[in-house]
Amino acid sequence: MDAAGVLFRRHGIDGVGVDAIMREAGLTHGGFYVHFPSKEALAAEVCAGSLARSATRWAGLAQEADGAGALGAIVEAYLSPQRVAACETGCILPTLGADLARRPTAHPALAASIRAMAEAIAKCRPGAEPERALADLSCMVGAVVLARLAGDTPLSGEILAAARTELLGGPTADEG
Amino acid sequence: MDAAGVLFRRHGIDGVGVDAIMREAGLTHGGFYVHFPSKEALAAEVCAGSLARSATRWAGLAQEADGAGALGAIVEAYLSPQRVAACETGCILPTLGADLARRPTAHPALAASIRAMAEAIAKCRPGAEPERALADLSCMVGAVVLARLAGDTPLSGEILAAARTELLGGPTADEG
DNA sequence: TGTACATCAGTGAACGCGCGTTCACTGATGTAC
DNA sequence: TGTACATCAGTGAACGCGCGTTCACTGATGTAC
């Protein structure tokens, strides 16, 4: 049922109805309220869960691989043109961040996940100050927002390449 | 009439009706279509205009002041806690960026303004490569998105401080 | 084994509401003669 | 100067529609005796 996240990401939380979500799940809209008290509650749960899963995945990457390799894996995946183009999967921060910021209910859980994601990045940079990870995460989120706004113009690729260079300290192999 | 931008920023494009916009302007909703062909057209025009004005302002700052001072002025203003808290004024990129990315019509005008804003930043860093400005702008936009998501928790200030440090190369006076 | 009942996910019609848009109309303003 | 007409921003009722939510009901499943 959490495939509702796909529709939220594609059309925005206000852009999808309960009817569409339940139809996507192969059910009728009337049964929605057996599972969730309201559409807003579903949105909060889906987003908090998705972000928490991202944080866990990053923490795992940061722990198992070596530092530079793990950061490279995280950044390359986050900023790959395919991931940026496919907004219906992947991180909700660039897609629904502003939507969620207008809904104060979900803030605490999201803030915890943001902190966890930054800590995973910080673990990949043993030498640097831990605050830098927050700036890195900001750069990643902002780059995806801007690259999506640039659509399929050359600017999109330039933004992603610039962010990759800034985060990883030099150009890499798989340029888009 | 472009005070509709305030409502769009506060509630999202899908969160405001034509009725609310016209009431805010002191008129009735029926007269809306004398001025704009549709609500989507209004949103595109308001956002493109707002972003173009930001770009012009930044270009002016970059030209008149010295490089480091101009960049400091832009970044400090963009990342100040007051500006971040007041989402209904200020840059539309963190507030409506994801909303606009779902509306392909507006992309070309927005891409041009994003490029102009990056060029203003690049002019403030005569030594650095111009691509770095795109990463800087990404960092600013992402930091505002994340700081708003963190709400009034300490994380919000930490994110803004980290981004300021990353962009300006050290801590500054007016900490939030 | 068989009957009676409780549970509960899911159905589908219905509710009140606000949306984006249309349209006949008003009334102030400007222009022509 | 005065009359007749054109223009057009703004009004307010109305439209069809889809929304979030409710609710009486179904029907499969599990449990009790």
Tab-separated table of C-alpha atoms (C1' of nucleotides) in Angstrom:
chain	number	residue	atom	x	y	z
A	1	MET	CA	0.000	0.000	0.000
A	2	ASP	CA	2.981	2.263	0.446
A	3	ALA	CA	3.086	2.393	-3.349
A	4	ALA	CA	1.105	5.562	-2.629
A	5	GLY	CA	4.535	7.112	-2.236
A	6	VAL	CA	4.984	6.831	-5.984
A	7	LEU	CA	1.907	8.932	-6.665
A	8	PHE	CA	2.775	11.504	-4.005
A	9	ARG	CA	6.219	11.952	-5.508
A	10	ARG	CA	4.898	12.184	-9.035
A	11	HIS	CA	2.044	14.648	-8.464
A	12	GLY	CA	2.657	16.163	-5.046
A	13	ILE	CA	0.665	15.419	-1.915
A	14	ASP	CA	-2.113	17.818	-2.902
A	15	GLY	CA	-2.090	16.500	-6.452
A	16	VAL	CA	-3.275	12.980	-5.640
A	17	GLY	CA	-6.634	11.868	-4.288
A	18	VAL	CA	-7.505	8.996	-2.003
A	19	ASP	CA	-9.384	7.506	-4.929
A	20	ALA	CA	-6.286	7.410	-7.147
A	21	ILE	CA	-4.168	5.906	-4.366
A	22	MET	CA	-6.618	3.099	-3.688
A	23	ARG	CA	-7.152	2.421	-7.391
A	24	GLU	CA	-3.359	2.129	-7.808
A	25	ALA	CA	-3.448	-0.432	-4.984
A	26	GLY	CA	-6.230	-2.354	-6.761
A	27	LEU	CA	-8.900	-1.453	-4.209
A	28	THR	CA	-11.802	0.958	-3.909
A	29	HIS	CA	-11.506	4.268	-2.104
A	30	GLY	CA	-14.059	3.476	0.587
A	31	GLY	CA	-11.775	1.044	2.366
A	32	PHE	CA	-9.036	3.602	2.822
A	33	TYR	CA	-10.089	4.629	6.320
A	34	VAL	CA	-9.754	1.103	7.660
A	35	HIS	CA	-5.991	1.528	7.322
A	36	PHE	CA	-5.352	5.241	7.881
A	37	PRO	CA	-7.217	7.911	9.816
A	38	SER	CA	-6.785	10.470	7.049
A	39	LYS	CA	-4.942	11.237	3.851
A	40	GLU	CA	-2.584	13.562	5.718
A	41	ALA	CA	-1.717	10.753	8.137
A	42	LEU	CA	-0.905	8.456	5.225
A	43	ALA	CA	1.317	11.109	3.665
A	44	ALA	CA	3.165	11.685	6.929
A	45	GLU	CA	3.653	7.948	7.491
A	46	VAL	CA	4.769	7.227	3.934
A	47	CYS	CA	7.257	10.101	3.906
A	48	ALA	CA	8.665	9.467	7.368
A	49	GLY	CA	9.084	5.783	6.548
A	50	SER	CA	10.731	6.435	3.211
A	51	LEU	CA	13.206	8.883	4.697
A	52	ALA	CA	14.009	6.596	7.614
A	53	ARG	CA	14.755	3.787	5.178
A	54	SER	CA	17.100	6.048	3.229
A	55	ALA	CA	18.917	6.960	6.430
A	56	THR	CA	19.318	3.305	7.380
A	57	ARG	CA	20.630	2.414	3.936
A	58	TRP	CA	23.185	5.225	4.034
A	59	ALA	CA	24.310	4.257	7.512
A	60	GLY	CA	24.868	0.721	6.291
A	61	LEU	CA	26.917	1.927	3.321
A	62	ALA	CA	28.987	4.182	5.562
A	63	GLN	CA	29.730	1.317	7.911
A	64	GLU	CA	30.671	-1.455	5.525
A	65	ALA	CA	32.689	0.257	2.794
A	66	ASP	CA	35.705	2.505	3.193
A	67	GLY	CA	34.979	6.206	3.669
A	68	ALA	CA	35.669	7.715	0.250
A	69	GLY	CA	34.101	4.743	-1.530
A	70	ALA	CA	30.916	4.946	0.507
A	71	LEU	CA	30.533	8.687	-0.027
A	72	GLY	CA	31.137	8.175	-3.719
A	73	ALA	CA	28.450	5.499	-3.864
A	74	ILE	CA	25.926	7.673	-2.027
A	75	VAL	CA	26.598	10.805	-4.062
A	76	GLU	CA	26.812	9.091	-7.441
A	77	ALA	CA	23.521	7.325	-6.846
A	78	TYR	CA	21.802	10.442	-5.514
A	79	LEU	CA	22.947	12.696	-8.345
A	80	SER	CA	22.788	10.263	-11.247
A	81	PRO	CA	20.718	11.637	-14.133
A	82	GLN	CA	18.520	8.543	-14.140
A	83	ARG	CA	17.666	8.963	-10.460
A	84	VAL	CA	16.979	12.664	-10.948
A	85	ALA	CA	14.716	11.975	-13.912
A	86	ALA	CA	12.772	9.282	-12.038
A	87	CYS	CA	11.233	11.453	-9.357
A	88	GLU	CA	8.637	8.822	-8.401
A	89	THR	CA	11.292	6.704	-6.753
A	90	GLY	CA	14.135	7.829	-4.576
A	91	CYS	CA	14.550	10.389	-1.856
A	92	ILE	CA	11.562	12.490	-0.881
A	93	LEU	CA	13.589	15.511	0.238
A	94	PRO	CA	13.882	17.194	-3.165
A	95	THR	CA	10.449	16.022	-4.287
A	96	LEU	CA	8.233	16.630	-1.265
A	97	GLY	CA	10.472	18.662	1.062
A	98	ALA	CA	8.624	21.927	0.553
A	99	ASP	CA	5.246	20.153	0.707
A	100	LEU	CA	6.200	18.569	4.024
A	101	ALA	CA	7.624	21.796	5.437
A	102	ARG	CA	4.092	23.217	5.211
A	103	ARG	CA	2.796	20.328	7.352
A	104	PRO	CA	4.313	20.794	10.809
A	105	THR	CA	3.022	17.469	12.144
A	106	ALA	CA	5.670	15.399	10.412
A	107	HIS	CA	8.667	17.581	11.318
A	108	PRO	CA	10.172	15.702	14.297
A	109	ALA	CA	10.468	12.328	12.563
A	110	LEU	CA	11.857	13.950	9.425
A	111	ALA	CA	14.398	15.980	11.375
A	112	ALA	CA	15.686	12.816	13.020
A	113	SER	CA	16.150	11.137	9.642
A	114	ILE	CA	17.901	14.190	8.213
A	115	ARG	CA	20.311	14.105	11.122
A	116	ALA	CA	20.903	10.386	10.609
A	117	MET	CA	21.629	10.914	6.914
A	118	ALA	CA	24.098	13.681	7.726
A	119	GLU	CA	25.787	11.429	10.289
A	120	ALA	CA	26.221	8.738	7.658
A	121	ILE	CA	27.917	11.270	5.388
A	122	ALA	CA	30.068	12.505	8.276
A	123	LYS	CA	31.237	8.951	8.927
A	124	CYS	CA	32.516	8.844	5.341
A	125	ARG	CA	34.707	11.891	6.017
A	126	PRO	CA	36.668	10.923	9.135
A	127	GLY	CA	38.930	13.958	8.868
A	128	ALA	CA	36.394	16.733	8.268
A	129	GLU	CA	34.241	18.501	10.839
A	130	PRO	CA	30.849	16.794	11.209
A	131	GLU	CA	28.951	20.006	10.380
A	132	ARG	CA	30.203	19.797	6.831
A	133	ALA	CA	27.939	16.807	6.259
A	134	LEU	CA	24.870	19.043	6.672
A	135	ALA	CA	26.190	21.339	3.960
A	136	ASP	CA	26.901	18.318	1.766
A	137	LEU	CA	23.381	17.010	2.187
A	138	SER	CA	22.021	20.485	1.410
A	139	CYS	CA	24.059	20.549	-1.766
A	140	MET	CA	22.723	17.167	-2.855
A	141	VAL	CA	19.090	18.057	-2.188
A	142	GLY	CA	19.367	21.473	-3.820
A	143	ALA	CA	21.140	20.080	-6.864
A	144	VAL	CA	18.322	17.615	-7.486
A	145	VAL	CA	15.695	20.347	-7.119
A	146	LEU	CA	17.508	22.634	-9.545
A	147	ALA	CA	18.365	19.868	-12.020
A	148	ARG	CA	14.685	18.884	-12.184
A	149	LEU	CA	13.722	22.510	-12.748
A	150	ALA	CA	16.212	22.697	-15.594
A	151	GLY	CA	14.336	19.794	-17.180
A	152	ASP	CA	16.139	18.309	-20.157
A	153	THR	CA	18.265	21.353	-20.916
A	154	PRO	CA	22.074	21.094	-20.701
A	155	LEU	CA	21.918	23.068	-17.451
A	156	SER	CA	20.521	20.010	-15.698
A	157	GLY	CA	23.630	17.949	-16.322
A	158	GLU	CA	25.870	20.895	-15.489
A	159	ILE	CA	24.254	21.292	-12.079
A	160	LEU	CA	24.650	17.618	-11.247
A	161	ALA	CA	28.267	17.586	-12.423
A	162	ALA	CA	29.075	20.708	-10.414
A	163	ALA	CA	27.568	19.229	-7.260
A	164	ARG	CA	29.445	15.953	-7.772
A	165	THR	CA	32.716	17.828	-8.208
A	166	GLU	CA	32.088	19.913	-5.116
A	167	LEU	CA	31.186	16.886	-2.981
A	168	LEU	CA	33.766	14.395	-4.211
A	169	GLY	CA	36.586	16.769	-5.018
A	170	GLY	CA	37.012	16.067	-8.722
A	171	PRO	CA	35.362	14.805	-11.910
A	172	THR	CA	34.290	11.172	-12.053
A	173	ALA	CA	33.838	8.480	-14.692
A	174	ASP	CA	30.102	8.145	-15.407
A	175	GLU	CA	29.197	11.590	-16.626
A	176	GLY	CA	25.549	11.925	-17.786
B	1	MET	CA	-2.088	41.328	-8.158
B	2	ASP	CA	1.218	39.552	-8.016
B	3	ALA	CA	0.653	39.360	-4.265
B	4	ALA	CA	-0.701	35.932	-5.286
B	5	GLY	CA	2.907	34.875	-4.934
B	6	VAL	CA	2.535	35.164	-1.178
B	7	LEU	CA	-0.292	32.634	-1.107
B	8	PHE	CA	1.425	30.263	-3.510
B	9	ARG	CA	4.543	30.256	-1.360
B	10	ARG	CA	2.589	29.792	1.844
B	11	HIS	CA	0.262	26.981	0.755
B	12	GLY	CA	1.752	25.632	-2.459
B	13	ILE	CA	0.342	26.132	-5.939
B	14	ASP	CA	-2.227	23.365	-5.502
B	15	GLY	CA	-3.104	24.625	-2.016
B	16	VAL	CA	-4.561	27.959	-3.105
B	17	GLY	CA	-7.693	28.616	-5.128
B	18	VAL	CA	-8.473	31.372	-7.573
B	19	ASP	CA	-11.084	32.549	-5.092
B	20	ALA	CA	-8.522	33.040	-2.309
B	21	ILE	CA	-6.125	34.861	-4.617
B	22	MET	CA	-8.747	37.324	-5.812
B	23	ARG	CA	-10.105	37.865	-2.303
B	24	GLU	CA	-6.559	38.655	-1.139
B	25	ALA	CA	-6.413	41.229	-3.926
B	26	GLY	CA	-9.732	42.728	-2.784
B	27	LEU	CA	-11.684	41.517	-5.807
B	28	THR	CA	-14.108	38.730	-6.669
B	29	HIS	CA	-13.014	35.529	-8.338
B	30	GLY	CA	-15.078	36.010	-11.494
B	31	GLY	CA	-12.831	38.763	-12.804
B	32	PHE	CA	-9.739	36.605	-12.672
B	33	TYR	CA	-9.928	35.487	-16.295
B	34	VAL	CA	-9.817	39.041	-17.593
B	35	HIS	CA	-6.169	39.120	-16.482
B	36	PHE	CA	-4.936	35.547	-16.857
B	37	PRO	CA	-6.000	32.683	-19.115
B	38	SER	CA	-5.772	30.154	-16.278
B	39	LYS	CA	-4.527	29.600	-12.763
B	40	GLU	CA	-1.554	27.646	-14.085
B	41	ALA	CA	-0.607	30.575	-16.319
B	42	LEU	CA	-0.718	32.918	-13.331
B	43	ALA	CA	1.498	30.581	-11.329
B	44	ALA	CA	4.013	30.302	-14.159
B	45	GLU	CA	4.082	34.078	-14.652
B	46	VAL	CA	4.365	34.906	-10.948
B	47	CYS	CA	7.175	32.398	-10.400
B	48	ALA	CA	9.126	33.260	-13.517
B	49	GLY	CA	8.864	36.959	-12.670
B	50	SER	CA	9.901	36.478	-9.060
B	51	LEU	CA	12.922	34.415	-10.010
B	52	ALA	CA	13.963	36.829	-12.748
B	53	ARG	CA	13.823	39.688	-10.236
B	54	SER	CA	16.033	37.732	-7.839
B	55	ALA	CA	18.542	37.122	-10.592
B	56	THR	CA	18.620	40.806	-11.497
B	57	ARG	CA	19.102	41.822	-7.873
B	58	TRP	CA	21.974	39.393	-7.428
B	59	ALA	CA	23.614	40.551	-10.641
B	60	GLY	CA	23.426	44.122	-9.357
B	61	LEU	CA	25.020	43.173	-6.046
B	62	ALA	CA	27.768	41.222	-7.780
B	63	GLN	CA	28.574	44.189	-9.990
B	64	GLU	CA	28.651	47.032	-7.497
B	65	ALA	CA	30.277	45.554	-4.385
B	66	ASP	CA	33.597	43.737	-4.171
B	67	GLY	CA	33.483	39.980	-4.728
B	68	ALA	CA	33.691	38.555	-1.224
B	69	GLY	CA	31.407	41.260	0.172
B	70	ALA	CA	28.755	40.666	-2.457
B	71	LEU	CA	28.794	36.917	-1.962
B	72	GLY	CA	28.560	37.438	1.778
B	73	ALA	CA	25.549	39.722	1.345
B	74	ILE	CA	23.769	37.259	-0.929
B	75	VAL	CA	24.449	34.215	1.242
B	76	GLU	CA	23.753	35.903	4.585
B	77	ALA	CA	20.436	37.199	3.312
B	78	TYR	CA	19.461	33.903	1.710
B	79	LEU	CA	20.321	31.781	4.738
B	80	SER	CA	19.264	34.136	7.533
B	81	PRO	CA	16.872	32.438	9.971
B	82	GLN	CA	14.312	35.211	9.506
B	83	ARG	CA	14.278	34.737	5.747
B	84	VAL	CA	14.008	30.986	6.124
B	85	ALA	CA	11.137	31.304	8.581
B	86	ALA	CA	9.243	33.719	6.325
B	87	CYS	CA	8.584	31.400	3.426
B	88	GLU	CA	5.890	33.636	1.933
B	89	THR	CA	8.506	36.153	0.811
B	90	GLY	CA	11.849	35.466	-0.748
B	91	CYS	CA	13.142	33.017	-3.286
B	92	ILE	CA	10.715	30.539	-4.822
B	93	LEU	CA	13.310	27.839	-5.472
B	94	PRO	CA	13.164	26.160	-2.046
B	95	THR	CA	9.436	26.853	-1.653
B	96	LEU	CA	7.969	25.981	-5.039
B	97	GLY	CA	10.866	24.318	-6.832
B	98	ALA	CA	9.430	20.811	-6.668
B	99	ASP	CA	5.945	22.107	-7.519
B	100	LEU	CA	7.308	23.857	-10.596
B	101	ALA	CA	9.407	20.874	-11.650
B	102	ARG	CA	6.122	18.992	-12.131
B	103	ARG	CA	4.897	21.690	-14.528
B	104	PRO	CA	7.122	21.473	-17.600
B	105	THR	CA	5.668	24.611	-19.210
B	106	ALA	CA	7.607	26.993	-17.010
B	107	HIS	CA	10.989	25.271	-17.270
B	108	PRO	CA	12.796	27.361	-19.928
B	109	ALA	CA	12.262	30.725	-18.215
B	110	LEU	CA	13.217	29.279	-14.842
B	111	ALA	CA	16.343	27.625	-16.228
B	112	ALA	CA	17.478	30.977	-17.624
B	113	SER	CA	17.054	32.648	-14.245
B	114	ILE	CA	18.881	29.846	-12.452
B	115	ARG	CA	21.776	30.302	-14.837
B	116	ALA	CA	21.747	34.056	-14.269
B	117	MET	CA	21.796	33.581	-10.491
B	118	ALA	CA	24.740	31.198	-10.771
B	119	GLU	CA	26.563	33.672	-12.992
B	120	ALA	CA	26.108	36.375	-10.349
B	121	ILE	CA	27.661	34.066	-7.756
B	122	ALA	CA	30.466	33.169	-10.137
B	123	LYS	CA	31.247	36.870	-10.599
B	124	CYS	CA	31.781	37.080	-6.835
B	125	ARG	CA	34.460	34.374	-7.027
B	126	PRO	CA	36.846	35.634	-9.716
B	127	GLY	CA	39.395	32.922	-8.923
B	128	ALA	CA	37.196	29.832	-8.831
B	129	GLU	CA	35.832	27.812	-11.735
B	130	PRO	CA	32.397	29.049	-12.822
B	131	GLU	CA	30.824	25.607	-12.331
B	132	ARG	CA	31.321	25.932	-8.613
B	133	ALA	CA	28.589	28.592	-8.534
B	134	LEU	CA	25.999	25.965	-9.510
B	135	ALA	CA	27.055	23.832	-6.549
B	136	ASP	CA	26.911	26.906	-4.298
B	137	LEU	CA	23.396	27.720	-5.427
B	138	SER	CA	22.405	24.078	-4.890
B	139	CYS	CA	23.764	24.238	-1.374
B	140	MET	CA	21.781	27.404	-0.600
B	141	VAL	CA	18.520	26.038	-1.977
B	142	GLY	CA	18.932	22.672	-0.272
B	143	ALA	CA	19.856	24.242	3.047
B	144	VAL	CA	16.662	26.305	3.059
B	145	VAL	CA	14.557	23.232	2.221
B	146	LEU	CA	16.152	21.190	4.989
B	147	ALA	CA	16.121	24.005	7.550
B	148	ARG	CA	12.378	24.475	6.962
B	149	LEU	CA	11.834	20.748	7.376
B	150	ALA	CA	13.715	20.872	10.672
B	151	GLY	CA	11.179	23.450	11.820
B	152	ASP	CA	12.136	25.122	15.074
B	153	THR	CA	14.483	22.385	16.270
B	154	PRO	CA	18.188	23.176	16.800
B	155	LEU	CA	18.948	21.255	13.609
B	156	SER	CA	17.508	24.095	11.577
B	157	GLY	CA	20.136	26.559	12.768
B	158	GLU	CA	22.876	23.972	12.434
B	159	ILE	CA	22.033	23.396	8.780
B	160	LEU	CA	22.081	27.113	7.992
B	161	ALA	CA	25.353	27.617	9.863
B	162	ALA	CA	26.957	24.663	8.104
B	163	ALA	CA	25.923	25.966	4.694
B	164	ARG	CA	27.203	29.465	5.529
B	165	THR	CA	30.533	28.039	6.624
B	166	GLU	CA	30.818	25.930	3.490
B	167	LEU	CA	29.959	28.834	1.192
B	168	LEU	CA	31.887	31.645	2.869
B	169	GLY	CA	34.773	29.652	4.250
B	170	GLY	CA	34.353	30.338	7.964
B	171	PRO	CA	31.941	31.317	10.748
B	172	THR	CA	30.358	34.752	10.578
B	173	ALA	CA	29.020	37.323	13.021
B	174	ASP	CA	25.223	37.137	13.011
B	175	GLU	CA	24.559	33.579	14.122
B	176	GLY	CA	20.826	32.746	14.582
C	1	DT	C1'	-18.487	-32.265	12.687
C	2	DG	C1'	-21.741	-28.709	12.583
C	3	DT	C1'	-23.976	-24.504	13.867
C	4	DA	C1'	-23.905	-19.608	15.593
C	5	DC	C1'	-21.684	-15.710	16.192
C	6	DA	C1'	-17.842	-12.002	16.051
C	7	DT	C1'	-14.440	-9.813	13.381
C	8	DC	C1'	-12.975	-6.976	9.907
C	9	DA	C1'	-11.016	-5.851	5.189
C	10	DG	C1'	-13.189	-4.223	1.497
C	11	DT	C1'	-17.451	-2.271	-1.350
C	12	DG	C1'	-19.919	1.341	-3.431
C	13	DA	C1'	-23.255	4.907	-2.926
C	14	DA	C1'	-23.702	9.169	-0.825
C	15	DC	C1'	-22.574	13.593	1.830
C	16	DG	C1'	-21.100	18.404	1.721
C	17	DC	C1'	-17.671	21.233	-0.097
C	18	DG	C1'	-14.497	23.878	-2.777
C	19	DC	C1'	-12.357	23.844	-6.990
C	20	DG	C1'	-11.409	26.024	-12.027
C	21	DT	C1'	-13.946	28.019	-15.374
C	22	DT	C1'	-17.920	30.305	-17.850
C	23	DC	C1'	-21.168	33.803	-18.671
C	24	DA	C1'	-24.747	37.321	-18.682
C	25	DC	C1'	-24.609	41.463	-16.666
C	26	DT	C1'	-23.179	46.155	-14.387
C	27	DG	C1'	-21.221	50.491	-14.383
C	28	DA	C1'	-17.552	53.534	-14.863
C	29	DT	C1'	-14.667	55.514	-18.435
C	30	DG	C1'	-13.354	57.130	-22.889
C	31	DT	C1'	-14.423	58.444	-27.633
C	32	DA	C1'	-17.277	60.181	-31.790
C	33	DC	C1'	-20.159	63.179	-33.628
D	1	DT	C1'	-21.901	71.118	-24.408
D	2	DG	C1'	-24.629	67.121	-24.917
D	3	DT	C1'	-25.945	62.703	-26.589
D	4	DA	C1'	-24.874	57.905	-28.249
D	5	DC	C1'	-22.057	54.351	-28.427
D	6	DA	C1'	-17.817	51.178	-27.508
D	7	DT	C1'	-14.731	49.397	-24.236
D	8	DC	C1'	-13.625	46.675	-20.526
D	9	DA	C1'	-12.491	45.735	-15.484
D	10	DG	C1'	-15.092	43.760	-12.272
D	11	DT	C1'	-19.543	41.200	-10.321
D	12	DG	C1'	-21.879	37.226	-8.755
D	13	DA	C1'	-24.530	33.268	-9.907
D	14	DA	C1'	-23.966	29.031	-11.982
D	15	DC	C1'	-21.735	24.812	-14.294
D	16	DG	C1'	-19.653	20.254	-13.834
D	17	DC	C1'	-16.302	17.905	-11.355
D	18	DG	C1'	-13.391	15.679	-8.055
D	19	DC	C1'	-12.148	15.940	-3.493
D	20	DG	C1'	-11.958	13.863	1.675
D	21	DT	C1'	-14.816	11.495	4.466
D	22	DT	C1'	-18.858	8.671	6.132
D	23	DC	C1'	-21.679	4.739	6.336
D	24	DA	C1'	-24.700	0.779	5.710
D	25	DC	C1'	-23.619	-3.289	3.848
D	26	DT	C1'	-21.120	-7.718	2.020
D	27	DG	C1'	-18.637	-11.763	2.505
D	28	DA	C1'	-14.757	-14.286	3.768
D	29	DT	C1'	-12.397	-15.852	7.886
D	30	DG	C1'	-11.775	-17.296	12.544
D	31	DT	C1'	-13.551	-18.745	17.035
D	32	DA	C1'	-16.922	-20.839	20.581
D	33	DC	C1'	-19.739	-24.217	21.888
